[in-house]
Short mmCIF file of N, CA and C in Angstrom, two decimals:
data_model
loop_
_atom_site.label_atom_id
_atom_site.label_comp_id
_atom_site.label_asym_id
_atom_site.label_seq_id
_atom_site.Cartn_x
_atom_site.Cartn_y
_atom_site.Cartn_z
N ASP A 72 107.52 120.75 76.64
CA ASP A 72 108.73 119.99 76.36
C ASP A 72 108.49 119.18 75.09
N PRO A 73 109.30 119.35 74.08
CA PRO A 73 109.08 118.64 72.82
C PRO A 73 109.53 117.20 72.85
N GLY A 74 110.09 116.72 73.96
CA GLY A 74 110.57 115.34 74.03
C GLY A 74 112.02 115.26 73.62
N PRO A 75 112.56 114.03 73.56
CA PRO A 75 113.96 113.88 73.20
C PRO A 75 114.23 114.40 71.79
N PRO A 76 115.47 114.86 71.53
CA PRO A 76 115.77 115.42 70.22
C PRO A 76 115.61 114.43 69.07
N TRP A 77 115.76 113.14 69.35
CA TRP A 77 115.64 112.13 68.30
C TRP A 77 114.20 111.72 68.04
N TRP A 78 113.28 112.18 68.88
CA TRP A 78 111.87 111.79 68.79
C TRP A 78 111.14 112.73 67.84
N PRO A 79 110.32 112.19 66.94
CA PRO A 79 109.53 113.08 66.08
C PRO A 79 108.54 113.86 66.93
N HIS A 80 108.52 115.15 66.81
CA HIS A 80 107.64 115.94 67.66
C HIS A 80 106.94 117.03 66.86
N PRO A 81 105.78 116.64 66.29
CA PRO A 81 105.00 117.64 65.57
C PRO A 81 104.47 118.71 66.51
N ALA A 82 104.28 119.87 65.99
CA ALA A 82 103.78 120.99 66.81
C ALA A 82 102.48 120.61 67.49
N GLY A 83 102.37 120.90 68.78
CA GLY A 83 101.15 120.65 69.53
C GLY A 83 101.00 119.25 70.08
N ALA A 84 101.99 118.39 69.88
CA ALA A 84 101.89 117.02 70.39
C ALA A 84 102.03 117.04 71.91
N SER A 85 101.22 116.24 72.56
CA SER A 85 101.25 116.20 74.03
C SER A 85 102.05 114.99 74.50
N GLU A 86 102.28 114.95 75.80
CA GLU A 86 102.99 113.82 76.39
C GLU A 86 102.23 112.53 76.14
N MET A 87 100.90 112.59 76.20
CA MET A 87 100.09 111.41 75.94
C MET A 87 100.31 110.89 74.53
N THR A 88 100.52 111.79 73.58
CA THR A 88 100.79 111.38 72.20
C THR A 88 102.06 110.54 72.16
N TYR A 89 103.10 110.96 72.88
CA TYR A 89 104.36 110.22 72.89
C TYR A 89 104.19 108.85 73.53
N ILE A 90 103.38 108.77 74.59
CA ILE A 90 103.14 107.49 75.24
C ILE A 90 102.40 106.56 74.30
N LEU A 91 101.39 107.06 73.62
CA LEU A 91 100.63 106.24 72.68
C LEU A 91 101.51 105.77 71.52
N VAL A 92 102.36 106.64 71.01
CA VAL A 92 103.27 106.25 69.93
C VAL A 92 104.24 105.18 70.43
N ALA A 93 104.77 105.36 71.64
CA ALA A 93 105.70 104.38 72.21
C ALA A 93 105.03 103.02 72.37
N LEU A 94 103.78 103.01 72.83
CA LEU A 94 103.06 101.75 72.98
C LEU A 94 102.82 101.11 71.62
N THR A 95 102.49 101.93 70.64
CA THR A 95 102.25 101.42 69.29
C THR A 95 103.51 100.80 68.72
N LEU A 96 104.65 101.41 68.97
CA LEU A 96 105.91 100.91 68.46
C LEU A 96 106.48 99.77 69.30
N GLY A 97 105.81 99.44 70.39
CA GLY A 97 106.26 98.35 71.24
C GLY A 97 107.37 98.72 72.19
N MET A 98 107.58 100.01 72.41
CA MET A 98 108.62 100.42 73.34
C MET A 98 108.10 100.24 74.76
N GLN A 99 109.03 100.02 75.69
CA GLN A 99 108.64 99.87 77.08
C GLN A 99 108.41 101.23 77.70
N VAL A 100 107.27 101.38 78.34
CA VAL A 100 106.96 102.60 79.06
C VAL A 100 106.99 102.22 80.54
N PHE A 101 107.80 102.92 81.32
CA PHE A 101 107.95 102.58 82.73
C PHE A 101 106.77 103.09 83.53
N SER A 102 106.25 102.22 84.38
CA SER A 102 105.17 102.64 85.26
C SER A 102 105.79 103.12 86.57
N PRO A 103 105.11 104.00 87.26
CA PRO A 103 105.65 104.49 88.52
C PRO A 103 105.70 103.36 89.55
N LYS A 104 106.53 103.54 90.57
CA LYS A 104 106.61 102.53 91.63
C LYS A 104 105.28 102.43 92.34
N GLY A 105 105.14 101.41 93.14
CA GLY A 105 103.89 101.15 93.83
C GLY A 105 103.57 102.19 94.89
N PRO A 106 102.39 102.06 95.49
CA PRO A 106 101.97 103.01 96.53
C PRO A 106 102.71 102.77 97.85
N CYS A 107 102.56 103.67 98.78
CA CYS A 107 103.21 103.58 100.09
C CYS A 107 102.96 102.25 100.77
N GLU A 108 101.77 101.72 100.63
CA GLU A 108 101.41 100.47 101.28
C GLU A 108 102.35 99.34 100.89
N ASP A 109 102.88 99.38 99.69
CA ASP A 109 103.81 98.33 99.23
C ASP A 109 105.12 98.36 100.01
N TYR A 110 105.46 99.49 100.58
CA TYR A 110 106.74 99.65 101.26
C TYR A 110 106.61 99.80 102.78
N PHE A 111 105.57 100.48 103.23
CA PHE A 111 105.45 100.84 104.64
C PHE A 111 104.33 100.11 105.38
N GLY A 112 103.65 99.18 104.73
CA GLY A 112 102.59 98.41 105.37
C GLY A 112 101.21 98.82 104.91
N ARG A 113 100.31 97.87 104.93
CA ARG A 113 98.98 98.08 104.35
C ARG A 113 98.13 99.12 105.06
N ASN A 114 98.44 99.41 106.33
CA ASN A 114 97.63 100.37 107.08
C ASN A 114 98.26 101.75 107.22
N VAL A 115 99.33 102.00 106.47
CA VAL A 115 100.08 103.25 106.67
C VAL A 115 99.20 104.49 106.49
N GLN A 116 98.22 104.44 105.62
CA GLN A 116 97.38 105.61 105.41
C GLN A 116 96.02 105.49 106.10
N ASN A 117 95.73 104.31 106.68
CA ASN A 117 94.44 104.11 107.35
C ASN A 117 94.52 104.34 108.85
N GLU A 118 95.73 104.38 109.40
CA GLU A 118 95.92 104.61 110.82
C GLU A 118 96.64 105.94 110.99
N THR A 119 96.70 106.43 112.23
CA THR A 119 97.46 107.65 112.50
C THR A 119 98.93 107.24 112.55
N THR A 120 99.62 107.52 111.46
CA THR A 120 100.98 107.03 111.24
C THR A 120 101.87 108.11 110.67
N THR A 121 103.16 108.05 111.01
CA THR A 121 104.17 108.88 110.37
C THR A 121 105.25 107.96 109.81
N VAL A 122 105.92 108.42 108.75
CA VAL A 122 107.04 107.66 108.17
C VAL A 122 108.19 108.64 107.97
N LEU A 123 109.36 108.29 108.54
CA LEU A 123 110.53 109.15 108.48
C LEU A 123 111.74 108.37 107.96
N ASP A 124 112.48 108.97 107.01
CA ASP A 124 113.76 108.45 106.55
C ASP A 124 114.84 109.33 107.16
N PRO A 125 115.60 108.82 108.14
CA PRO A 125 116.64 109.63 108.78
C PRO A 125 118.00 109.53 108.09
N ASP A 126 118.05 108.91 106.91
CA ASP A 126 119.32 108.63 106.24
C ASP A 126 119.51 109.36 104.91
N VAL A 127 118.89 110.53 104.77
CA VAL A 127 118.97 111.30 103.54
C VAL A 127 120.35 111.93 103.46
N THR A 128 120.99 111.90 102.35
CA THR A 128 120.67 111.29 101.08
C THR A 128 121.54 110.09 100.76
N GLU A 129 122.60 109.91 101.53
CA GLU A 129 123.58 108.87 101.22
C GLU A 129 123.28 107.51 101.83
N GLY A 130 122.27 107.41 102.67
CA GLY A 130 121.96 106.15 103.33
C GLY A 130 122.73 106.01 104.63
N PHE A 131 122.40 104.96 105.38
CA PHE A 131 123.04 104.71 106.67
C PHE A 131 124.47 104.23 106.45
N PRO A 132 125.47 104.69 107.16
CA PRO A 132 125.49 105.64 108.26
C PRO A 132 125.91 107.04 107.82
N HIS A 133 125.85 107.32 106.54
CA HIS A 133 126.38 108.58 106.00
C HIS A 133 125.36 109.70 105.88
N GLY A 134 124.08 109.38 105.86
CA GLY A 134 123.05 110.41 105.72
C GLY A 134 122.73 111.05 107.06
N PHE A 135 122.69 112.36 107.08
CA PHE A 135 122.45 113.06 108.34
C PHE A 135 121.26 114.01 108.28
N LEU A 136 120.42 113.84 107.28
CA LEU A 136 119.20 114.63 107.18
C LEU A 136 118.02 113.68 107.23
N SER A 137 116.85 114.21 107.57
CA SER A 137 115.64 113.39 107.62
C SER A 137 114.62 113.90 106.62
N PHE A 138 113.88 112.97 106.04
CA PHE A 138 112.81 113.30 105.10
C PHE A 138 111.53 112.66 105.59
N VAL A 139 110.45 113.44 105.63
CA VAL A 139 109.15 112.97 106.11
C VAL A 139 108.35 112.44 104.91
N HIS A 140 108.11 111.14 104.90
CA HIS A 140 107.36 110.52 103.80
C HIS A 140 105.85 110.56 104.03
N HIS A 141 105.46 110.58 105.30
CA HIS A 141 104.02 110.61 105.63
C HIS A 141 103.89 111.21 107.03
N ALA A 142 102.87 112.03 107.23
CA ALA A 142 102.69 112.69 108.52
C ALA A 142 101.23 112.72 108.94
N GLY A 143 100.64 111.56 109.04
CA GLY A 143 99.29 111.45 109.60
C GLY A 143 98.15 111.72 108.65
N PRO A 144 96.94 111.78 109.21
CA PRO A 144 95.73 111.96 108.41
C PRO A 144 95.79 113.19 107.50
N GLY A 145 95.39 113.00 106.27
CA GLY A 145 95.32 114.11 105.32
C GLY A 145 96.64 114.46 104.66
N SER A 146 97.73 113.76 105.01
CA SER A 146 99.01 114.09 104.40
C SER A 146 99.28 113.20 103.18
N VAL A 147 100.18 113.66 102.35
CA VAL A 147 100.62 112.83 101.24
C VAL A 147 101.43 111.68 101.82
N CYS A 148 101.60 110.65 101.03
CA CYS A 148 102.47 109.54 101.40
C CYS A 148 103.36 109.26 100.20
N ILE A 149 104.64 109.43 100.40
CA ILE A 149 105.60 109.30 99.30
C ILE A 149 106.38 108.01 99.47
N PRO A 150 106.31 107.12 98.47
CA PRO A 150 107.08 105.87 98.55
C PRO A 150 108.58 106.17 98.61
N PRO A 151 109.37 105.22 99.08
CA PRO A 151 110.81 105.46 99.16
C PRO A 151 111.42 105.69 97.79
N GLY A 152 112.50 106.47 97.76
CA GLY A 152 113.23 106.74 96.53
C GLY A 152 114.70 106.96 96.83
N PRO A 153 115.33 106.01 97.52
CA PRO A 153 116.72 106.22 97.94
C PRO A 153 117.67 106.28 96.74
N PRO A 154 118.44 107.37 96.64
CA PRO A 154 119.36 107.50 95.50
C PRO A 154 120.58 106.60 95.61
N VAL A 155 121.02 106.34 96.86
CA VAL A 155 122.20 105.51 97.08
C VAL A 155 122.16 104.98 98.51
N GLY A 156 122.71 103.82 98.74
CA GLY A 156 122.79 103.27 100.08
C GLY A 156 121.49 102.67 100.57
N CYS A 157 121.57 102.07 101.76
CA CYS A 157 120.41 101.48 102.41
C CYS A 157 119.83 102.51 103.37
N HIS A 158 118.54 102.79 103.23
CA HIS A 158 117.86 103.80 104.05
C HIS A 158 116.88 103.11 105.00
N ARG A 159 116.85 103.58 106.24
CA ARG A 159 115.88 103.11 107.23
C ARG A 159 114.64 104.00 107.13
N TYR A 160 113.48 103.38 107.23
CA TYR A 160 112.21 104.11 107.23
C TYR A 160 111.48 103.72 108.51
N PHE A 161 111.36 104.67 109.43
CA PHE A 161 110.64 104.42 110.68
C PHE A 161 109.16 104.66 110.45
N VAL A 162 108.37 103.63 110.69
CA VAL A 162 106.92 103.72 110.57
C VAL A 162 106.37 103.72 112.00
N VAL A 163 105.83 104.87 112.41
CA VAL A 163 105.37 105.05 113.78
C VAL A 163 103.85 105.15 113.78
N THR A 164 103.22 104.37 114.63
CA THR A 164 101.77 104.38 114.78
C THR A 164 101.42 105.02 116.12
N TYR A 165 100.39 105.86 116.10
CA TYR A 165 99.97 106.61 117.29
C TYR A 165 98.56 106.20 117.67
N SER A 166 98.26 106.25 118.97
CA SER A 166 96.93 105.89 119.46
C SER A 166 95.93 107.01 119.15
N ASP A 167 94.66 106.66 119.21
CA ASP A 167 93.61 107.64 118.94
C ASP A 167 93.46 108.64 120.09
N GLY A 168 94.04 108.33 121.25
CA GLY A 168 93.88 109.19 122.42
C GLY A 168 94.99 110.21 122.58
N CYS A 169 95.49 110.76 121.49
CA CYS A 169 96.56 111.76 121.56
C CYS A 169 96.06 113.06 122.18
N ASP A 170 96.99 113.77 122.76
CA ASP A 170 96.73 115.10 123.31
C ASP A 170 96.07 115.95 122.22
N PRO A 171 95.08 116.76 122.54
CA PRO A 171 94.41 117.58 121.51
C PRO A 171 95.34 118.58 120.83
N PHE A 172 96.51 118.84 121.42
CA PHE A 172 97.46 119.77 120.80
C PHE A 172 98.49 119.06 119.93
N CYS A 173 98.45 117.75 119.89
CA CYS A 173 99.34 116.98 119.02
C CYS A 173 99.05 117.37 117.56
N PRO A 174 100.08 117.69 116.77
CA PRO A 174 99.85 118.09 115.37
C PRO A 174 99.15 117.03 114.52
N LEU A 175 99.19 115.77 114.95
CA LEU A 175 98.46 114.73 114.22
C LEU A 175 96.96 114.88 114.45
N VAL A 176 96.58 115.38 115.61
CA VAL A 176 95.17 115.60 115.95
C VAL A 176 94.67 116.90 115.31
N THR A 177 95.47 117.95 115.37
CA THR A 177 95.05 119.24 114.82
C THR A 177 95.11 119.28 113.29
N GLY A 178 95.83 118.33 112.70
CA GLY A 178 95.98 118.31 111.25
C GLY A 178 97.20 119.08 110.75
N GLU A 179 97.90 119.76 111.66
CA GLU A 179 99.07 120.55 111.26
C GLU A 179 100.24 119.68 110.79
N ALA A 180 100.29 118.44 111.23
CA ALA A 180 101.39 117.55 110.85
C ALA A 180 101.40 117.27 109.35
N ALA A 181 100.24 117.29 108.72
CA ALA A 181 100.16 116.99 107.29
C ALA A 181 101.09 117.88 106.46
N ALA A 182 101.31 119.10 106.91
CA ALA A 182 102.17 120.03 106.18
C ALA A 182 103.65 119.63 106.24
N LEU A 183 104.01 118.71 107.12
CA LEU A 183 105.40 118.28 107.26
C LEU A 183 105.79 117.24 106.20
N ALA A 184 104.79 116.54 105.66
CA ALA A 184 105.06 115.46 104.71
C ALA A 184 105.59 115.99 103.39
N GLY A 185 106.51 115.21 102.81
CA GLY A 185 107.09 115.57 101.52
C GLY A 185 108.22 116.58 101.63
N LYS A 186 108.75 116.75 102.85
CA LYS A 186 109.81 117.75 103.07
C LYS A 186 110.88 117.18 104.00
N ARG A 187 112.04 117.81 103.98
CA ARG A 187 113.07 117.50 104.95
C ARG A 187 112.65 118.06 106.31
N ASP A 188 113.02 117.36 107.36
CA ASP A 188 112.70 117.81 108.71
C ASP A 188 113.83 118.70 109.22
N LEU A 189 113.90 119.89 108.72
CA LEU A 189 114.97 120.83 109.09
C LEU A 189 114.74 121.44 110.47
N ALA A 190 113.50 121.43 110.94
CA ALA A 190 113.17 122.03 112.24
C ALA A 190 113.34 121.05 113.40
N GLY A 191 113.63 119.78 113.12
CA GLY A 191 113.81 118.80 114.18
C GLY A 191 112.52 118.40 114.86
N ASN A 192 111.44 118.29 114.09
CA ASN A 192 110.14 117.88 114.64
C ASN A 192 110.11 116.40 115.02
N PHE A 193 110.99 115.61 114.41
CA PHE A 193 111.01 114.16 114.61
C PHE A 193 112.29 113.72 115.31
N ASP A 194 112.20 112.66 116.07
CA ASP A 194 113.36 112.03 116.70
C ASP A 194 114.04 111.17 115.63
N ARG A 195 115.26 111.51 115.28
CA ARG A 195 115.97 110.78 114.22
C ARG A 195 116.32 109.35 114.62
N GLY A 196 116.32 109.05 115.90
CA GLY A 196 116.67 107.71 116.37
C GLY A 196 115.54 106.70 116.30
N ASN A 197 114.28 107.19 116.24
CA ASN A 197 113.15 106.26 116.20
C ASN A 197 111.99 106.73 115.31
N GLY A 198 112.09 107.93 114.75
CA GLY A 198 111.06 108.43 113.83
C GLY A 198 109.84 109.05 114.48
N VAL A 199 109.81 109.15 115.79
CA VAL A 199 108.63 109.66 116.51
C VAL A 199 108.50 111.17 116.32
N LEU A 200 107.27 111.62 116.03
CA LEU A 200 106.94 113.04 116.00
C LEU A 200 106.96 113.51 117.46
N LEU A 201 107.92 114.34 117.81
CA LEU A 201 108.17 114.70 119.21
C LEU A 201 106.95 115.28 119.92
N ALA A 202 106.18 116.09 119.25
CA ALA A 202 105.01 116.71 119.89
C ALA A 202 103.92 115.69 120.22
N CYS A 203 104.04 114.48 119.68
CA CYS A 203 103.02 113.44 119.91
C CYS A 203 103.62 112.20 120.56
N ARG A 204 104.79 112.32 121.15
CA ARG A 204 105.51 111.16 121.69
C ARG A 204 104.75 110.42 122.78
N ASP A 205 103.83 111.10 123.48
CA ASP A 205 103.11 110.45 124.57
C ASP A 205 102.02 109.50 124.10
N CYS A 206 101.72 109.49 122.82
CA CYS A 206 100.66 108.59 122.34
C CYS A 206 101.16 107.60 121.29
N VAL A 207 102.46 107.30 121.33
CA VAL A 207 103.02 106.31 120.40
C VAL A 207 102.51 104.92 120.77
N LYS A 208 102.00 104.24 119.77
CA LYS A 208 101.49 102.88 119.95
C LYS A 208 102.56 101.86 119.55
N GLY A 209 103.35 102.19 118.53
CA GLY A 209 104.37 101.25 118.07
C GLY A 209 105.28 101.87 117.03
N VAL A 210 106.49 101.31 116.93
CA VAL A 210 107.47 101.74 115.95
C VAL A 210 108.01 100.51 115.24
N SER A 211 108.03 100.57 113.92
CA SER A 211 108.66 99.50 113.15
C SER A 211 109.63 100.15 112.16
N VAL A 212 110.53 99.37 111.64
CA VAL A 212 111.49 99.89 110.68
C VAL A 212 111.54 98.96 109.48
N THR A 213 111.60 99.55 108.31
CA THR A 213 111.76 98.82 107.07
C THR A 213 112.86 99.52 106.30
N CYS A 214 113.64 98.78 105.54
CA CYS A 214 114.79 99.37 104.86
C CYS A 214 114.75 99.12 103.36
N TRP A 215 115.10 100.19 102.61
CA TRP A 215 115.04 100.15 101.15
C TRP A 215 116.28 100.80 100.57
N ALA A 216 116.72 100.28 99.44
CA ALA A 216 117.92 100.78 98.77
C ALA A 216 117.62 101.11 97.31
N ALA A 217 118.57 101.79 96.67
CA ALA A 217 118.47 102.16 95.27
C ALA A 217 118.30 100.90 94.42
N PRO A 218 117.68 101.08 93.24
CA PRO A 218 117.44 102.33 92.52
C PRO A 218 116.19 103.06 93.00
N ALA A 219 116.25 104.37 92.94
CA ALA A 219 115.17 105.22 93.44
C ALA A 219 113.83 104.94 92.77
N LEU A 220 113.85 104.62 91.48
CA LEU A 220 112.59 104.39 90.77
C LEU A 220 111.99 103.02 91.03
N GLU A 221 112.83 102.08 91.47
CA GLU A 221 112.36 100.73 91.78
C GLU A 221 113.11 100.23 93.01
N PRO A 222 112.82 100.79 94.19
CA PRO A 222 113.57 100.44 95.40
C PRO A 222 113.53 98.94 95.69
N VAL A 223 114.64 98.46 96.24
CA VAL A 223 114.73 97.05 96.64
C VAL A 223 114.95 97.00 98.15
N GLN A 224 114.36 95.99 98.78
CA GLN A 224 114.51 95.86 100.22
C GLN A 224 115.96 95.49 100.54
N CYS A 225 116.49 96.06 101.61
CA CYS A 225 117.85 95.77 102.05
C CYS A 225 117.83 95.42 103.53
N SER A 226 118.89 94.80 103.99
CA SER A 226 118.99 94.45 105.42
C SER A 226 119.16 95.72 106.23
N CYS A 227 118.32 95.89 107.22
CA CYS A 227 118.39 97.09 108.05
C CYS A 227 119.68 97.08 108.87
N PRO A 228 120.42 98.18 108.81
CA PRO A 228 121.64 98.26 109.60
C PRO A 228 121.33 98.48 111.08
N GLY A 229 122.17 97.97 111.96
CA GLY A 229 121.95 98.15 113.39
C GLY A 229 121.02 97.09 113.94
N ALA A 230 120.87 97.09 115.22
CA ALA A 230 119.98 96.11 115.89
C ALA A 230 118.74 96.82 116.40
N TYR A 231 117.57 96.27 116.08
CA TYR A 231 116.31 96.83 116.54
C TYR A 231 115.57 95.76 117.31
N ILE A 232 115.12 96.11 118.47
CA ILE A 232 114.40 95.14 119.30
C ILE A 232 112.92 95.48 119.29
#
């Protein structure tokens, strides 16, 4: 990609060249949003945890698809990036004594992260991975709204006890 049409782009210039030129010229270079821990809690990747957004893509109450942001040990963890509306993110923690066939134990759950939950592996009402529901330790919810590149916390819709 040669960069924007107004940008000088000599043959063979890399993306790093453009960043260095922008810094030299004093232009603002946007840094990526923070890690998952900034949004889903400090232990999200240190404990057996899943994170589900059931409000894709329009936010609550208009979103009817789910996106898996994290699915246990060895999975990626994707910070929130809501395009519009307030999105609920269910952060579910599981005990170490899960059934040996639970996908969090076998490692198969990791493949679910970073994708929509089209197969219905998760309960959209609480974010629990259904195959591991017997070892749920706790469920919390945090809510984030647009802009996608710099999400802001929003009041969670509905009542959670």
